[in-house]
Amino acid sequence: MAIVAGADFGTLSVRVSIVDSERGRLGSGVAEYPLHRKRDDPDYATQSHADHMRALAEATRKALAASKVSGASVEALAIDTTGSSVIPVGENLEPLDDYYLWCDHRAWKEAALITETAHRENLPAIDWCGGVYSSEWGFAKLLHWLRHNPEKRSRFVTALEHCDMAAATLCGIRDPENISRSICSMGHKWMWNASLGGLPSEEFLTSVDPLLAGVRAKLGGHYAASDQIAGHLSPVWAAILHLRPGIPIPTGAFDAHWDAVAAGVRAGDVVNVVGTSTCIIAIAASTRLIPGVCGVVEGSVHPKMAGIEAGLSATGDIFDAIATRAGTTVAALSEGLKTYRAGQTGLLRLTWDNGDRTVLVNPELGGITLGWKLTHTAQEELFAAIEGTAFHTRVILERMEEHGCPIERVINGGGIPQKNETLNRVYANVLNKPVLVPETEITSLGSAIFAFLAAGTFKTVEQAQAALCPRHRVIEPNPKAARIYGELYGLYRELYFAFGALNSAPAAIGKVLPSLRRIAAEARAQEARA
């Protein structure tokens, strides 16, 4: 028997769980931190390193109290975070600014420049991140910071992903060369590829912008998967967290990747980690290119397999925005949705409210809703948004299957599927596949799994999953709803590429609104007969 702590940094809060290798989760603690937005700049999203670490301490103390165990009995601590959440630092890893949070899109011009330069110079690494570099990713954010902070450039020592910065801080590491850099974060967001020699060359980076001169050399340290130790908890942070000094901390990773592990992912699975955004995670025995998918990286999810990441830039954020505009909550709007039928609203929603992460990789897109009538309600808009995120997910899964990534099981992980059964039902019907949902909350359980590996309690990921992952309940598709969604998906897919692709061919879309009206009328007639 062993006890570890697993920490999960989300967009608005950190959850720490104390987990026993035999009894499972003993207790958890949650602490929030602010997300800084600007009304005049919708692309702006930052957070403070100090706020993150304060919240980690608060959540850890709450978790220890809830679990009724002594911090001295905790044998390892592991941390996952959002990403790409990037912080520039100076000497001794002191922050020079706040994090560019994952959902900060100010660097869209820099991302477009990186993409254009990579294709002009035939950079192989661009193909491994879907062919388009995103404004959500590391080099774009760092270049944006360098361009807009000339007075701080001379103090710049390196840039770090949140998961690596948190681990280095806890271990008391101050020298960039001693940092453990997650190949999860660096592979998916910084074009690091072991088979291509690591990061893109100095020549390529300076051809993008001379401000990137020397940056490659500054991104040093040890590049490692999460079965490797980043360091050991320093006495200072041990006292703050009420844990034992010297316990191992493994190399971190992104929250969605470890959530997939906690959801029981295996080869042939895809896990939709549905929260503020959606990350779609799969693992495979071998690596292969998938156009438009934002990363295929060896060892990024499972240390011994290739990790595949795709996703939606906004999911829960869209639901929250709809509720906020209506002066209510998602929970209140969701009451009654279980009676909604496929297509009954007459609305078709392209959920690009925060841009498109996959497969178009275009941050300049915006949400589109077709079929509005004067009588439509916020509740109907919410249902259409759920359908829209499911349709978008189907686009992504089809792209993965078209390029050699077979999908045998679909698992809905993340926080929203635990509390929104309508979403699970719609996804099963839209995908026309059974959807598996973990029976219990999995947030921070993935961190605990890698903490157990660091402590030596389990020898493999699979061994830890067998002991700790919850069972799944299964939502089967409804054949009638699946047929209706099959027709709606055809319309959605045509509009998705017609509106979203920069060089789309002319599309005959005159049939869309009449089709939506007909399908809605048929759904209402079925309801009346029921």
XYZ file of C-alpha atoms in Angstrom:
530
model
C 0.000 0.000 0.000
C 1.185 3.528 -0.812
C -0.280 7.038 -0.725
C 0.489 9.800 -3.261
C -0.763 13.250 -4.208
C -1.938 14.155 -7.711
C -2.488 17.774 -8.755
C -4.434 18.967 -11.791
C -4.258 22.634 -12.843
C -7.308 23.552 -14.903
C -8.284 26.841 -16.464
C -9.815 28.304 -13.306
C -8.762 26.070 -10.425
C -6.387 23.382 -9.202
C -7.572 20.100 -7.754
C -5.300 18.018 -5.522
C -6.242 14.438 -4.628
C -4.728 12.134 -2.044
C -4.891 8.601 -3.446
C -4.242 5.221 -1.860
C -2.958 2.451 -4.134
C -5.553 0.029 -2.738
C -8.442 2.197 -1.478
C -8.389 4.784 -4.260
C -9.103 8.484 -3.756
C -9.129 9.364 -0.051
C -9.914 13.051 -0.351
C -9.530 16.117 -2.560
C -9.116 19.852 -2.256
C -9.818 22.601 -4.793
C -8.596 26.201 -4.919
C -9.343 28.833 -7.537
C -7.235 31.510 -9.216
C -8.224 34.406 -11.455
C -8.172 34.373 -15.243
C -7.276 37.812 -16.562
C -9.245 38.915 -19.627
C -9.600 42.267 -21.400
C -12.939 43.447 -22.724
C -11.223 45.321 -25.562
C -9.083 42.318 -26.541
C -10.964 38.985 -26.684
C -7.722 37.154 -27.540
C -6.119 38.100 -24.199
C -5.963 35.441 -21.431
C -3.276 35.372 -18.724
C -2.650 33.983 -15.261
C -0.096 34.572 -12.522
C 2.498 32.020 -11.433
C 2.159 33.288 -7.871
C -1.596 32.726 -7.967
C -1.076 29.184 -9.233
C 1.372 28.276 -6.477
C -0.761 29.883 -3.765
C -3.742 27.865 -4.953
C -1.678 24.657 -5.073
C -0.714 25.117 -1.424
C -4.315 25.810 -0.418
C -5.699 22.820 -2.358
C -3.024 20.472 -0.988
C -3.791 21.417 2.600
C -7.523 20.953 1.944
C -6.881 17.544 0.361
C -4.823 16.359 3.334
C -7.546 17.494 5.719
C -10.276 15.805 3.676
C -8.349 12.543 3.413
C -7.403 12.531 7.118
C -3.839 11.448 6.411
C -0.558 13.027 7.417
C 1.462 14.721 4.726
C 4.434 12.692 5.933
C 2.788 9.570 4.534
C 2.600 10.925 0.970
C 5.299 9.230 -1.114
C 5.212 11.228 -4.366
C 3.591 14.273 -5.972
C 2.746 14.689 -9.678
C 1.343 17.700 -11.518
C -0.470 18.241 -14.796
C -1.510 21.610 -16.209
C -3.194 23.344 -19.102
C -1.136 23.925 -22.209
C 0.286 25.500 -24.115
C 0.478 27.922 -21.183
C 3.784 29.726 -21.547
C 5.763 31.898 -19.155
C 8.956 33.864 -19.961
C 11.458 33.832 -17.106
C 14.703 35.538 -16.176
C 17.550 34.639 -13.827
C 16.727 31.971 -11.240
C 13.542 31.247 -13.192
C 11.887 34.403 -11.899
C 8.787 35.222 -13.991
C 9.167 38.197 -16.315
C 5.442 38.250 -16.988
C 2.250 36.268 -16.469
C 1.474 33.071 -18.323
C 0.085 33.295 -21.812
C -2.731 30.880 -20.995
C -3.661 28.096 -23.432
C -6.710 30.090 -24.608
C -4.724 33.273 -25.292
C -4.848 33.856 -29.058
C -2.963 37.137 -29.355
C -0.213 35.365 -31.289
C -2.322 34.549 -34.341
C -0.141 36.658 -36.643
C 3.006 34.998 -35.300
C 1.433 31.563 -35.762
C 0.531 32.352 -39.367
C 4.098 33.523 -40.004
C 5.543 30.316 -38.521
C 3.206 28.242 -40.674
C 4.045 30.151 -43.851
C 7.791 29.981 -43.193
C 7.672 26.274 -42.339
C 5.949 25.399 -45.612
C 8.194 27.681 -47.642
C 11.277 26.005 -46.187
C 9.777 22.484 -46.184
C 10.197 22.037 -42.436
C 9.215 18.402 -41.678
C 8.153 19.232 -38.127
C 5.141 21.235 -39.314
C 3.601 18.068 -40.730
C 3.721 16.397 -37.317
C 1.552 19.113 -35.783
C -1.139 18.964 -38.419
C 0.357 21.247 -41.057
C -0.677 24.499 -39.369
C 1.003 26.119 -36.373
C -1.488 27.453 -33.827
C -1.690 30.722 -31.933
C -2.243 28.559 -28.841
C 1.298 27.141 -29.050
C 4.690 27.925 -27.610
C 6.849 29.534 -30.291
C 4.016 31.802 -31.438
C 3.364 33.009 -27.901
C 7.037 33.523 -27.152
C 7.552 35.510 -30.363
C 4.518 37.654 -29.543
C 5.982 38.361 -26.105
C 9.411 39.236 -27.538
C 7.839 41.606 -30.064
C 5.700 43.402 -27.481
C 8.102 43.582 -24.533
C 11.336 45.105 -25.887
C 12.259 46.477 -22.454
C 12.314 42.940 -20.974
C 14.177 41.113 -23.759
C 17.614 41.588 -22.207
C 16.459 39.814 -19.047
C 14.965 36.837 -20.883
C 16.638 33.539 -19.960
C 14.133 30.929 -21.124
C 10.450 30.147 -21.537
C 8.630 27.345 -19.789
C 5.386 25.477 -20.077
C 3.286 25.607 -16.930
C 3.804 21.911 -16.098
C 7.597 22.319 -16.261
C 7.614 25.616 -14.376
C 5.514 24.164 -11.560
C 7.744 21.099 -11.200
C 10.940 23.178 -11.268
C 9.544 25.545 -8.636
C 8.558 22.704 -6.306
C 11.952 21.055 -6.712
C 13.857 24.285 -6.041
C 15.471 24.207 -9.490
C 16.853 27.591 -10.568
C 19.182 26.606 -13.435
C 17.438 26.134 -16.838
C 19.859 23.354 -17.725
C 18.540 21.293 -14.793
C 14.896 21.594 -15.804
C 12.985 18.536 -16.926
C 10.962 19.532 -19.998
C 7.904 17.479 -20.795
C 7.971 15.954 -24.261
C 4.183 16.085 -24.003
C 4.246 19.884 -23.992
C 7.324 20.380 -26.157
C 6.305 17.787 -28.731
C 2.715 18.892 -29.197
C 3.232 22.660 -28.913
C 6.887 23.474 -29.746
C 7.555 21.142 -32.730
C 10.078 19.105 -30.726
C 10.588 15.748 -32.436
C 13.289 13.305 -31.367
C 13.473 11.705 -34.825
C 14.057 15.141 -36.403
C 16.804 16.203 -34.018
C 14.659 17.890 -31.378
C 13.521 21.487 -31.839
C 13.498 23.276 -35.213
C 16.914 24.584 -36.187
C 18.362 27.982 -35.312
C 18.339 28.812 -39.020
C 14.627 28.161 -39.301
C 13.748 30.153 -36.185
C 15.733 33.193 -37.243
C 14.172 33.016 -40.697
C 10.797 33.386 -38.976
C 11.996 36.439 -37.048
C 15.494 37.553 -35.962
C 14.062 38.035 -32.463
C 14.142 34.237 -32.133
C 17.926 34.187 -32.531
C 19.449 32.161 -29.700
C 16.093 30.972 -28.371
C 16.708 27.351 -29.357
C 19.809 27.199 -27.174
C 17.844 28.731 -24.305
C 15.252 25.952 -24.385
C 17.644 23.492 -22.805
C 17.208 20.980 -20.027
C 16.253 17.332 -20.025
C 13.477 16.358 -22.411
C 11.607 13.468 -20.835
C 8.397 11.471 -20.727
C 6.351 11.299 -17.552
C 7.910 8.047 -16.363
C 11.057 10.069 -15.619
C 11.751 12.039 -12.430
C 11.893 15.836 -12.726
C 13.322 16.269 -9.235
C 12.469 16.032 -5.557
C 10.316 18.261 -3.374
C 12.404 21.018 -1.800
C 12.339 21.665 1.962
C 10.811 25.102 1.366
C 7.868 23.793 -0.613
C 7.517 20.721 1.585
C 6.849 23.048 4.503
C 4.358 25.108 2.491
C 2.470 22.043 1.235
C 2.731 20.135 4.549
C 4.419 17.234 2.750
C 7.677 15.388 3.344
C 10.780 16.904 1.705
C 12.598 14.814 -0.864
C 9.635 12.934 -2.324
C 9.906 12.405 -6.103
C 8.094 14.590 -8.625
C 7.847 13.098 -12.133
C 8.035 15.115 -15.336
C 4.626 16.703 -15.832
C 2.232 16.760 -18.761
C -0.977 18.337 -19.967
C -4.156 17.817 -17.973
C -6.125 16.279 -20.830
C -3.397 13.746 -21.573
C -3.332 12.470 -18.007
C -7.138 12.620 -17.841
C -7.150 10.198 -20.771
C -4.885 7.843 -18.843
C -7.222 8.118 -15.840
C -10.191 7.373 -18.110
C -8.558 4.053 -18.966
C -7.321 4.850 -22.461
C -5.790 1.999 -24.422
C -4.776 1.532 -28.041
C -7.902 1.783 -30.196
C -9.621 4.256 -27.858
C -10.300 7.932 -28.251
C -11.001 9.986 -25.125
C -12.988 13.219 -25.417
C -11.835 15.228 -22.411
C -14.784 17.617 -22.341
C -14.416 20.711 -20.196
C -13.847 24.389 -20.900
C -12.516 23.165 -24.233
C -12.311 19.608 -25.547
C -9.088 17.694 -25.960
C -9.373 14.522 -28.010
C -6.684 12.058 -27.011
C -5.643 8.685 -28.418
C -2.611 6.429 -28.189
C -1.146 4.136 -30.825
C 1.657 1.608 -31.094
C 3.272 3.547 -33.949
C 3.432 7.134 -35.149
C 1.876 8.301 -38.399
C 0.965 11.675 -39.816
C -2.637 12.883 -39.527
C -3.256 16.151 -41.440
C -4.955 18.819 -39.355
C -4.456 16.957 -36.074
C -2.424 19.111 -33.730
C 0.135 16.575 -32.682
C 1.438 13.035 -32.958
C 4.248 12.635 -30.416
C 6.041 9.531 -29.245
C 5.693 9.101 -25.473
C 3.475 12.122 -24.840
C 0.452 10.404 -23.271
C 1.717 6.905 -22.538
C 5.516 6.848 -22.140
C 5.835 3.782 -24.381
C 3.358 4.701 -27.132
C 2.603 7.488 -29.582
C 0.218 10.131 -28.286
C -2.315 11.805 -30.587
C -4.006 15.087 -29.674
C -6.808 17.007 -31.360
C -9.649 19.064 -29.995
C -12.156 21.909 -29.901
C -11.008 25.338 -28.754
C -14.222 25.908 -26.800
C -16.932 23.644 -25.411
C -17.967 24.428 -21.850
C -16.972 28.032 -22.527
C -19.679 28.183 -25.202
C -22.308 26.693 -22.907
C -21.368 29.190 -20.184
C -21.512 32.114 -22.624
C -25.021 31.133 -23.766
C -26.208 30.925 -20.160
C -24.538 34.206 -19.221
C -26.193 36.058 -22.098
C -29.527 34.672 -20.913
C -28.876 35.753 -17.318
C -28.916 32.197 -15.984
C -26.691 29.143 -15.503
C -25.885 26.109 -17.632
C -27.390 23.879 -14.945
C -30.668 25.809 -15.033
C -30.790 25.864 -18.849
C -30.042 22.140 -18.962
C -33.204 21.257 -17.036
C -35.590 19.723 -19.527
C -32.983 19.010 -22.225
C -33.385 15.263 -21.732
C -36.700 15.476 -23.628
C -35.176 17.204 -26.660
C -35.118 15.207 -29.883
C -32.451 15.175 -32.576
C -32.734 18.263 -34.772
C -35.917 19.558 -33.132
C -34.600 23.092 -32.611
C -34.113 23.763 -36.330
C -30.718 25.256 -35.448
C -27.325 24.166 -36.728
C -24.390 25.484 -34.700
C -20.759 25.769 -35.870
C -18.958 26.007 -32.534
C -16.021 28.193 -33.530
C -16.580 30.782 -30.791
C -12.901 30.513 -29.834
C -11.613 29.562 -33.276
C -10.926 26.088 -34.662
C -8.176 23.948 -33.154
C -8.712 20.856 -35.323
C -8.847 20.147 -38.244
C -8.795 23.607 -39.787
C -6.454 25.109 -37.146
C -7.829 28.589 -37.734
C -8.153 30.970 -34.749
C -9.822 33.645 -36.899
C -13.113 31.785 -37.181
C -16.180 32.698 -35.137
C -19.295 30.842 -34.084
C -22.153 30.537 -36.598
C -25.748 29.548 -35.903
C -28.105 28.882 -38.809
C -31.881 28.591 -38.673
C -32.765 31.308 -36.150
C -36.453 32.130 -35.652
C -37.939 34.870 -33.472
C -39.217 32.245 -31.059
C -35.933 30.451 -30.357
C -34.860 30.286 -26.721
C -31.520 30.150 -24.949
C -32.273 26.557 -23.985
C -32.659 25.638 -27.654
C -29.398 27.426 -28.437
C -27.676 25.393 -25.712
C -28.987 22.136 -27.170
C -27.836 23.170 -30.651
C -24.410 24.011 -29.235
C -24.155 20.545 -27.689
C -25.096 19.053 -31.060
C -22.531 21.325 -32.747
C -19.668 20.198 -30.519
C -20.659 16.592 -31.228
C -20.681 17.213 -34.997
C -17.252 18.877 -34.773
C -15.971 15.906 -32.781
C -17.191 13.579 -35.524
C -15.253 15.590 -38.129
C -12.097 15.048 -36.082
C -12.661 11.342 -35.420
C -13.305 10.713 -39.113
C -10.041 12.471 -39.975
C -8.182 10.252 -37.494
C -9.736 7.071 -38.878
C -9.029 8.129 -42.467
C -5.326 8.261 -41.596
C -4.832 4.945 -39.881
C -6.060 5.585 -36.345
C -8.900 3.073 -35.837
C -11.386 3.943 -33.106
C -12.809 0.956 -31.260
C -14.097 2.766 -28.173
C -15.181 6.364 -27.507
C -14.780 7.527 -23.907
C -16.224 10.830 -22.692
C -13.927 12.030 -19.925
C -13.484 15.427 -18.317
C -15.837 17.246 -15.972
C -18.874 17.954 -18.175
C -19.812 14.322 -19.043
C -20.045 13.600 -15.308
C -22.898 16.077 -14.909
C -24.527 16.464 -18.332
C -26.204 13.288 -19.541
C -27.737 15.109 -22.482
C -24.264 15.704 -23.888
C -23.377 12.011 -23.604
C -26.639 10.991 -25.294
C -26.167 13.468 -28.152
C -22.560 12.368 -28.686
C -23.556 8.697 -28.871
C -26.264 9.516 -31.420
C -24.139 11.878 -33.529
C -21.123 9.551 -33.572
C -23.433 6.511 -33.927
C -21.180 4.665 -31.518
C -21.530 3.601 -27.885
C -20.054 6.233 -25.589
C -18.342 5.124 -22.386
C -18.331 7.429 -19.361
C -16.211 6.801 -16.238
C -18.495 6.055 -13.305
C -16.632 8.478 -11.040
C -14.687 11.744 -11.319
C -11.232 11.291 -12.856
C -9.731 14.798 -12.554
C -6.262 14.525 -10.919
C -6.403 10.708 -10.937
C -4.025 10.677 -13.912
C -1.560 12.718 -11.862
C -1.847 10.160 -9.075
C -1.100 7.340 -11.530
C 2.191 8.974 -12.544
C 2.974 9.772 -8.915
C 2.625 6.058 -8.149
C 5.008 5.270 -11.014
C 7.493 7.767 -9.559
C 7.153 6.155 -6.136
C 7.713 2.691 -7.619
C 4.337 1.391 -6.423
C 3.336 0.254 -9.913
C 5.743 -0.713 -12.665
C 3.613 0.142 -15.700
C 0.827 2.503 -16.654
C -1.420 -0.469 -17.364
C -0.827 -1.921 -13.902
C -1.756 1.376 -12.292
C -4.842 1.765 -14.526
C -6.074 -1.701 -13.591
C -5.864 -0.806 -9.911
C -7.175 2.757 -10.000
C -9.307 3.608 -13.032
C -13.078 3.570 -12.525
C -15.383 1.331 -14.502
C -17.385 2.750 -17.405
C -21.102 3.040 -17.940
C -22.235 2.807 -21.567
C -24.625 5.066 -23.489
C -25.847 3.300 -26.628
C -26.922 5.294 -29.711
C -30.605 5.498 -30.588
C -31.050 4.278 -34.189
C -33.731 6.854 -35.075
C -31.758 9.754 -33.629
C -28.586 8.487 -35.296
C -30.309 8.531 -38.707
C -31.490 12.108 -38.211
C -28.063 13.190 -37.053
C -26.546 11.432 -40.047
C -28.503 13.783 -42.322
C -27.705 16.840 -40.198
C -24.051 15.877 -40.101
C -23.906 15.903 -43.889
C -25.081 19.522 -43.819
C -22.733 20.390 -40.974
C -19.694 18.867 -42.648
C -20.326 20.741 -45.885
C -20.722 24.038 -44.021
C -17.720 23.305 -41.804
C -15.331 23.238 -44.751
C -17.202 25.815 -46.845
C -17.109 28.485 -44.126
C -13.915 27.385 -42.395
C -11.359 26.562 -45.091
C -9.521 29.634 -46.356
C -9.582 28.454 -49.973
C -12.911 26.628 -49.969
C -14.645 25.901 -53.245
C -18.095 27.368 -53.928
C -20.749 25.377 -52.072
C -24.436 24.977 -52.901
C -25.937 25.653 -49.478
C -29.439 26.700 -50.467
C -30.774 23.388 -49.184
C -29.510 23.930 -45.615
C -32.252 26.116 -44.130
C -35.161 24.220 -45.747
C -33.629 20.956 -44.499
C -33.314 22.296 -40.961
C -36.931 23.451 -41.050
C -38.166 20.069 -42.355
C -36.158 18.034 -39.829
C -37.399 20.218 -36.958
C -41.002 19.834 -38.104
C -40.627 16.043 -38.304
C -39.138 15.960 -34.801
C -42.027 17.996 -33.410
C -44.530 15.712 -35.121
C -42.862 12.655 -33.590
C -43.029 14.316 -30.180
C -46.722 15.039 -30.632
C -47.401 11.368 -31.506
C -45.350 10.068 -28.558
